[in-house]
JSON list of C-alpha atoms in Angstrom, two decimals:
[
{"chain": "A", "resi": 7, "resn": "UNK", "atom": "CA", "xyz": [-43.17, -160.31, -27.75]},
{"chain": "A", "resi": 8, "resn": "UNK", "atom": "CA", "xyz": [-44.93, -158.80, -30.60]},
{"chain": "A", "resi": 9, "resn": "UNK", "atom": "CA", "xyz": [-46.17, -154.77, -29.81]},
{"chain": "A", "resi": 10, "resn": "UNK", "atom": "CA", "xyz": [-48.91, -153.66, -32.11]},
{"chain": "A", "resi": 11, "resn": "UNK", "atom": "CA", "xyz": [-48.43, -150.36, -33.90]},
{"chain": "A", "resi": 12, "resn": "UNK", "atom": "CA", "xyz": [-50.40, -146.97, -32.33]},
{"chain": "A", "resi": 13, "resn": "UNK", "atom": "CA", "xyz": [-53.68, -146.37, -33.71]},
{"chain": "A", "resi": 14, "resn": "UNK", "atom": "CA", "xyz": [-53.93, -142.91, -35.42]},
{"chain": "A", "resi": 15, "resn": "UNK", "atom": "CA", "xyz": [-56.69, -140.45, -34.98]},
{"chain": "A", "resi": 16, "resn": "UNK", "atom": "CA", "xyz": [-58.02, -141.06, -38.36]},
{"chain": "A", "resi": 17, "resn": "UNK", "atom": "CA", "xyz": [-58.09, -144.87, -37.86]},
{"chain": "A", "resi": 18, "resn": "UNK", "atom": "CA", "xyz": [-59.96, -144.14, -34.40]},
{"chain": "A", "resi": 19, "resn": "UNK", "atom": "CA", "xyz": [-62.57, -141.99, -36.67]},
{"chain": "A", "resi": 20, "resn": "UNK", "atom": "CA", "xyz": [-62.81, -144.59, -39.33]},
{"chain": "A", "resi": 21, "resn": "UNK", "atom": "CA", "xyz": [-63.79, -147.15, -36.79]},
{"chain": "A", "resi": 22, "resn": "UNK", "atom": "CA", "xyz": [-66.08, -145.37, -35.42]},
{"chain": "A", "resi": 23, "resn": "UNK", "atom": "CA", "xyz": [-67.84, -144.00, -38.59]},
{"chain": "A", "resi": 24, "resn": "UNK", "atom": "CA", "xyz": [-67.16, -146.46, -41.22]},
{"chain": "A", "resi": 25, "resn": "UNK", "atom": "CA", "xyz": [-70.65, -148.07, -40.38]},
{"chain": "A", "resi": 26, "resn": "UNK", "atom": "CA", "xyz": [-72.46, -145.09, -40.58]},
{"chain": "A", "resi": 27, "resn": "UNK", "atom": "CA", "xyz": [-71.07, -143.81, -43.41]},
{"chain": "A", "resi": 28, "resn": "UNK", "atom": "CA", "xyz": [-71.92, -147.23, -45.28]},
{"chain": "A", "resi": 29, "resn": "UNK", "atom": "CA", "xyz": [-75.53, -146.78, -43.81]},
{"chain": "A", "resi": 30, "resn": "UNK", "atom": "CA", "xyz": [-75.84, -143.51, -45.55]},
{"chain": "A", "resi": 31, "resn": "UNK", "atom": "CA", "xyz": [-74.82, -144.09, -49.00]},
{"chain": "A", "resi": 32, "resn": "UNK", "atom": "CA", "xyz": [-77.13, -147.15, -49.07]},
{"chain": "A", "resi": 33, "resn": "UNK", "atom": "CA", "xyz": [-76.76, -150.95, -50.04]},
{"chain": "A", "resi": 34, "resn": "UNK", "atom": "CA", "xyz": [-73.99, -151.79, -52.97]},
{"chain": "A", "resi": 35, "resn": "UNK", "atom": "CA", "xyz": [-71.77, -148.65, -51.99]},
{"chain": "A", "resi": 36, "resn": "UNK", "atom": "CA", "xyz": [-68.25, -149.98, -52.61]},
{"chain": "A", "resi": 37, "resn": "UNK", "atom": "CA", "xyz": [-65.73, -149.50, -49.65]},
{"chain": "A", "resi": 38, "resn": "UNK", "atom": "CA", "xyz": [-63.47, -147.42, -51.86]},
{"chain": "A", "resi": 39, "resn": "UNK", "atom": "CA", "xyz": [-66.62, -144.94, -52.09]},
{"chain": "A", "resi": 40, "resn": "UNK", "atom": "CA", "xyz": [-67.29, -145.09, -48.48]},
{"chain": "A", "resi": 41, "resn": "UNK", "atom": "CA", "xyz": [-63.56, -144.59, -47.61]},
{"chain": "A", "resi": 42, "resn": "UNK", "atom": "CA", "xyz": [-63.82, -141.60, -50.12]},
{"chain": "A", "resi": 43, "resn": "UNK", "atom": "CA", "xyz": [-66.68, -140.11, -48.02]},
{"chain": "A", "resi": 44, "resn": "UNK", "atom": "CA", "xyz": [-64.92, -140.89, -44.71]},
{"chain": "A", "resi": 45, "resn": "UNK", "atom": "CA", "xyz": [-62.10, -139.32, -45.62]},
{"chain": "A", "resi": 46, "resn": "UNK", "atom": "CA", "xyz": [-63.72, -136.36, -47.14]},
{"chain": "A", "resi": 47, "resn": "UNK", "atom": "CA", "xyz": [-66.00, -135.86, -43.48]},
{"chain": "A", "resi": 48, "resn": "UNK", "atom": "CA", "xyz": [-62.73, -136.39, -41.47]},
{"chain": "A", "resi": 49, "resn": "UNK", "atom": "CA", "xyz": [-60.85, -133.52, -43.58]},
{"chain": "A", "resi": 50, "resn": "UNK", "atom": "CA", "xyz": [-63.76, -131.00, -43.37]},
{"chain": "A", "resi": 51, "resn": "UNK", "atom": "CA", "xyz": [-64.01, -131.98, -39.09]},
{"chain": "A", "resi": 52, "resn": "UNK", "atom": "CA", "xyz": [-62.86, -128.99, -36.73]},
{"chain": "A", "resi": 53, "resn": "UNK", "atom": "CA", "xyz": [-59.78, -129.50, -34.43]},
{"chain": "A", "resi": 54, "resn": "UNK", "atom": "CA", "xyz": [-62.47, -129.37, -31.54]},
{"chain": "A", "resi": 55, "resn": "UNK", "atom": "CA", "xyz": [-64.16, -132.20, -33.30]},
{"chain": "A", "resi": 56, "resn": "UNK", "atom": "CA", "xyz": [-60.78, -134.08, -34.07]},
{"chain": "A", "resi": 57, "resn": "UNK", "atom": "CA", "xyz": [-59.92, -133.95, -29.98]},
{"chain": "A", "resi": 58, "resn": "UNK", "atom": "CA", "xyz": [-61.66, -137.18, -28.85]},
{"chain": "A", "resi": 59, "resn": "UNK", "atom": "CA", "xyz": [-59.72, -139.05, -31.38]},
{"chain": "A", "resi": 60, "resn": "UNK", "atom": "CA", "xyz": [-56.41, -137.08, -30.97]},
{"chain": "A", "resi": 61, "resn": "UNK", "atom": "CA", "xyz": [-56.95, -137.80, -27.29]},
{"chain": "A", "resi": 62, "resn": "UNK", "atom": "CA", "xyz": [-57.36, -141.91, -28.37]},
{"chain": "A", "resi": 63, "resn": "UNK", "atom": "CA", "xyz": [-54.58, -141.67, -30.41]},
{"chain": "A", "resi": 64, "resn": "UNK", "atom": "CA", "xyz": [-51.82, -140.05, -27.51]},
{"chain": "A", "resi": 65, "resn": "UNK", "atom": "CA", "xyz": [-53.12, -142.77, -25.10]},
{"chain": "A", "resi": 66, "resn": "UNK", "atom": "CA", "xyz": [-52.90, -145.54, -27.97]},
{"chain": "A", "resi": 67, "resn": "UNK", "atom": "CA", "xyz": [-49.13, -144.06, -28.95]},
{"chain": "A", "resi": 68, "resn": "UNK", "atom": "CA", "xyz": [-48.08, -144.02, -24.91]},
{"chain": "A", "resi": 69, "resn": "UNK", "atom": "CA", "xyz": [-49.39, -147.45, -24.76]},
{"chain": "A", "resi": 70, "resn": "UNK", "atom": "CA", "xyz": [-47.18, -148.51, -27.70]},
{"chain": "A", "resi": 71, "resn": "UNK", "atom": "CA", "xyz": [-43.90, -146.55, -26.74]},
{"chain": "A", "resi": 72, "resn": "UNK", "atom": "CA", "xyz": [-44.56, -148.56, -22.96]},
{"chain": "A", "resi": 73, "resn": "UNK", "atom": "CA", "xyz": [-44.77, -151.92, -24.78]},
{"chain": "A", "resi": 74, "resn": "UNK", "atom": "CA", "xyz": [-42.23, -151.17, -27.21]},
{"chain": "A", "resi": 75, "resn": "UNK", "atom": "CA", "xyz": [-39.73, -150.30, -24.19]},
{"chain": "A", "resi": 76, "resn": "UNK", "atom": "CA", "xyz": [-40.73, -153.48, -22.53]},
{"chain": "A", "resi": 77, "resn": "UNK", "atom": "CA", "xyz": [-39.97, -155.54, -25.87]},
{"chain": "A", "resi": 78, "resn": "UNK", "atom": "CA", "xyz": [-36.87, -154.22, -26.17]},
{"chain": "A", "resi": 79, "resn": "UNK", "atom": "CA", "xyz": [-35.72, -154.67, -23.11]},
{"chain": "A", "resi": 80, "resn": "UNK", "atom": "CA", "xyz": [-36.54, -158.23, -23.14]},
{"chain": "A", "resi": 81, "resn": "UNK", "atom": "CA", "xyz": [-34.95, -158.81, -26.35]},
{"chain": "A", "resi": 82, "resn": "UNK", "atom": "CA", "xyz": [-31.83, -156.93, -25.02]},
{"chain": "A", "resi": 83, "resn": "UNK", "atom": "CA", "xyz": [-31.76, -159.41, -22.22]},
{"chain": "A", "resi": 84, "resn": "UNK", "atom": "CA", "xyz": [-32.25, -162.38, -24.64]},
{"chain": "A", "resi": 85, "resn": "UNK", "atom": "CA", "xyz": [-29.65, -161.45, -27.15]},
{"chain": "A", "resi": 86, "resn": "UNK", "atom": "CA", "xyz": [-27.04, -161.08, -24.20]},
{"chain": "A", "resi": 87, "resn": "UNK", "atom": "CA", "xyz": [-28.04, -164.43, -22.79]},
{"chain": "A", "resi": 88, "resn": "UNK", "atom": "CA", "xyz": [-27.18, -165.59, -26.23]},
{"chain": "A", "resi": 89, "resn": "UNK", "atom": "CA", "xyz": [-23.95, -163.76, -26.33]},
{"chain": "A", "resi": 90, "resn": "UNK", "atom": "CA", "xyz": [-22.63, -165.21, -22.99]},
{"chain": "A", "resi": 91, "resn": "UNK", "atom": "CA", "xyz": [-23.75, -168.81, -23.86]},
{"chain": "A", "resi": 92, "resn": "UNK", "atom": "CA", "xyz": [-21.03, -168.52, -26.82]},
{"chain": "A", "resi": 93, "resn": "UNK", "atom": "CA", "xyz": [-18.35, -166.43, -24.86]},
{"chain": "A", "resi": 94, "resn": "UNK", "atom": "CA", "xyz": [-15.84, -168.20, -23.19]},
{"chain": "A", "resi": 95, "resn": "UNK", "atom": "CA", "xyz": [-16.16, -168.54, -19.86]},
{"chain": "A", "resi": 96, "resn": "UNK", "atom": "CA", "xyz": [-13.02, -168.35, -16.90]},
{"chain": "A", "resi": 97, "resn": "UNK", "atom": "CA", "xyz": [-11.79, -171.97, -16.38]},
{"chain": "A", "resi": 98, "resn": "UNK", "atom": "CA", "xyz": [-13.16, -173.45, -19.97]},
{"chain": "A", "resi": 99, "resn": "UNK", "atom": "CA", "xyz": [-10.86, -174.78, -22.06]},
{"chain": "A", "resi": 100, "resn": "UNK", "atom": "CA", "xyz": [-12.26, -174.02, -25.82]},
{"chain": "A", "resi": 101, "resn": "UNK", "atom": "CA", "xyz": [-9.26, -175.28, -27.97]},
{"chain": "A", "resi": 102, "resn": "UNK", "atom": "CA", "xyz": [-9.78, -178.99, -27.85]},
{"chain": "A", "resi": 103, "resn": "UNK", "atom": "CA", "xyz": [-12.23, -181.00, -30.74]},
{"chain": "A", "resi": 104, "resn": "UNK", "atom": "CA", "xyz": [-15.85, -181.13, -29.83]},
{"chain": "A", "resi": 105, "resn": "UNK", "atom": "CA", "xyz": [-15.25, -178.46, -27.03]},
{"chain": "A", "resi": 106, "resn": "UNK", "atom": "CA", "xyz": [-18.37, -176.57, -27.93]},
{"chain": "A", "resi": 107, "resn": "UNK", "atom": "CA", "xyz": [-20.41, -179.53, -26.93]},
{"chain": "A", "resi": 108, "resn": "UNK", "atom": "CA", "xyz": [-18.53, -180.24, -24.03]},
{"chain": "A", "resi": 109, "resn": "UNK", "atom": "CA", "xyz": [-19.06, -177.14, -22.47]},
{"chain": "A", "resi": 110, "resn": "UNK", "atom": "CA", "xyz": [-22.56, -176.88, -23.14]},
{"chain": "A", "resi": 111, "resn": "UNK", "atom": "CA", "xyz": [-22.99, -180.13, -21.14]},
{"chain": "A", "resi": 112, "resn": "UNK", "atom": "CA", "xyz": [-21.26, -178.85, -18.43]},
{"chain": "A", "resi": 113, "resn": "UNK", "atom": "CA", "xyz": [-22.78, -175.19, -18.60]},
{"chain": "A", "resi": 114, "resn": "UNK", "atom": "CA", "xyz": [-26.25, -177.17, -18.33]},
{"chain": "A", "resi": 115, "resn": "UNK", "atom": "CA", "xyz": [-25.23, -178.93, -15.13]},
{"chain": "A", "resi": 116, "resn": "UNK", "atom": "CA", "xyz": [-24.62, -175.77, -13.36]}
]
């Protein structure tokens, strides 16, 4: 499963404020100019004003960690299943020609 990255506090601020800044700067303003203004405002914010965005970041980081752990668990299970499929099981004869194909067919019947 694909896990989306955690969103930073600045990214939360950006998603909320970029349209406001673009309106203030007027039509025809480039995205670069808008981002420069946004960055300056972010840097001038106090910790108190950044707090809501930091809280959103913390929640999203917790989500990311949880989803990553689940994705890692699933990937490990899939890897173990692939490994088991390739490892000789008790009672299987692997020394003959075409053994892999025969073993796969026998395992599919179980």
